[in-house]
């Protein structure tokens, strides 16, 4: 083996890759795991890489990918809802509908006190007298 050139090694490697590519996933997995050097390869390279977080187990990766996709869908739905609420808020402000605008603000930012109780009472007495600057 010491007299092999880099070209010889490339040819052998390409043949091995071609042979493995022709196998089904299970056959290739069985061939690799049945190899004489598999335990050493696994312990020294694969297990170490997984434990060092340099590579991910495919099942872990798939699970994380599914969680990421679900979170992305939730975020997209949330942002779409916020945009629709912002549009309705703008329409309420332009239309001078302060009650609707305040309700929309409370829906958009739950738990936030936009007006003091005194201002709420004052607003209740002003209904229909122009737009309120929010």
C-alpha atoms as one frame of an Amber mdcrd trajectory, in Angstrom:
protein
   0.000   0.000   0.000   2.951   2.337   0.546   3.639   2.485  -3.177   0.175
   3.826  -4.087   0.058   7.250  -5.668  -2.589   9.844  -4.963  -4.145   9.011
  -8.335  -4.314   5.317  -7.357  -6.003   6.219  -4.086  -8.474   8.472  -5.933
  -9.365   5.647  -8.332  -9.903   3.207  -5.451 -11.947   5.789  -3.508 -14.128
   6.525  -6.526 -14.775   2.811  -7.058 -15.736   2.379  -3.407 -18.067   5.380
  -3.589 -19.620   4.061  -6.810 -20.114   0.631  -5.223 -21.682   2.106  -2.097
 -23.901   4.407  -4.182 -25.279   1.374  -6.006 -26.470  -0.127  -2.708 -29.707
   0.671  -0.978 -29.483   2.719   2.203 -29.821  -0.399   4.370 -27.271  -2.348
   2.326 -24.768   0.509   2.464 -25.337   0.929   6.191 -24.821  -2.811   6.729
 -21.669  -2.832   4.586 -20.143   0.108   6.421 -21.061  -1.156   9.882 -19.792
  -4.617   8.980 -16.384  -3.302   7.987 -13.423  -4.344  10.107 -12.570  -0.766
  11.042 -16.123   0.391  11.804 -15.843   0.309  15.627 -12.712   2.450  15.575
 -14.187   4.833  12.997 -17.348   5.165  15.026 -15.634   5.717  18.364 -12.871
   7.991  17.127 -14.730  10.043  14.570 -18.486   9.808  14.578 -19.247   9.521
  18.297 -16.675  12.200  19.103 -18.109  14.544  16.475 -21.643  14.047  17.793
 -20.586  14.614  21.406 -18.653  17.749  20.415 -21.749  19.032  18.552 -19.776
  19.143  15.312 -22.381  16.989  13.605 -25.971  16.198  14.502 -27.689  12.885
  14.706 -30.132  12.765  11.774 -33.093  12.073  14.069 -32.195  15.054  16.257
 -31.720  17.210  13.172 -35.071  16.133  11.716 -36.832  16.851  15.010 -35.227
  20.290  15.273 -36.087  21.022  11.655 -39.752  20.116  12.250 -39.854  22.300
  15.378 -38.266  25.153  13.441 -40.811  24.817  10.635 -43.676  24.855  13.148
 -42.276  27.952  14.885 -41.796  29.676  11.524 -45.406  28.959  10.589 -46.610
  30.273  13.972 -44.507  33.420  13.602 -45.770  34.003  10.067 -49.366  33.614
  11.244 -48.704  35.988  14.164 -47.112  38.623  11.928 -49.936  38.382   9.407
 -52.428  38.916  12.230 -50.450  41.899  13.533 -50.393  43.475  10.073 -54.143
  43.029   9.716 -54.696  44.516  13.187 -52.432  47.464  12.323 -54.455  48.083
   9.160 -57.721  48.031  11.132 -56.174  50.353  13.748 -55.146  52.827  11.068
 -58.654  52.745   9.578 -60.192  53.348  13.017 -57.875  56.302  13.712 -58.485
  57.874  10.293 -62.223  57.332  10.723 -62.185  58.978  14.151 -63.435  55.813
  15.869 -61.464  56.178  19.098 -63.329  53.392  20.903 -62.453  50.944  18.135
 -58.857  52.204  18.039 -58.416  51.691  21.782 -59.958  48.226  21.622 -57.616
  47.277  18.786 -54.636  48.614  20.736 -55.683  46.516  23.718 -55.961  43.459
  21.467 -52.567  44.124  19.894 -50.784  44.760  23.210 -52.720  42.928  25.933
 -52.170  44.121  29.479 -50.942  47.605  28.530 -52.824  50.580  29.975 -53.049
  53.035  27.085 -55.135  55.596  28.940 -55.552  56.318  32.611 -58.975  55.581
  34.126 -59.603  59.359  34.257 -58.785  59.714  30.565 -61.115  56.797  29.804
 -63.955  58.617  31.614 -63.156  61.854  29.813 -63.106  60.029  26.485 -66.472
  58.464  27.245 -67.899  61.987  27.488 -66.378  63.162  24.188 -67.784  60.491
  21.832 -68.147  61.614  18.235 -66.278  64.942  18.604 -63.307  64.346  16.302
 -60.244  62.146  16.204 -58.079  61.426  19.216 -54.322  61.494  18.694 -52.988
  58.224  20.011
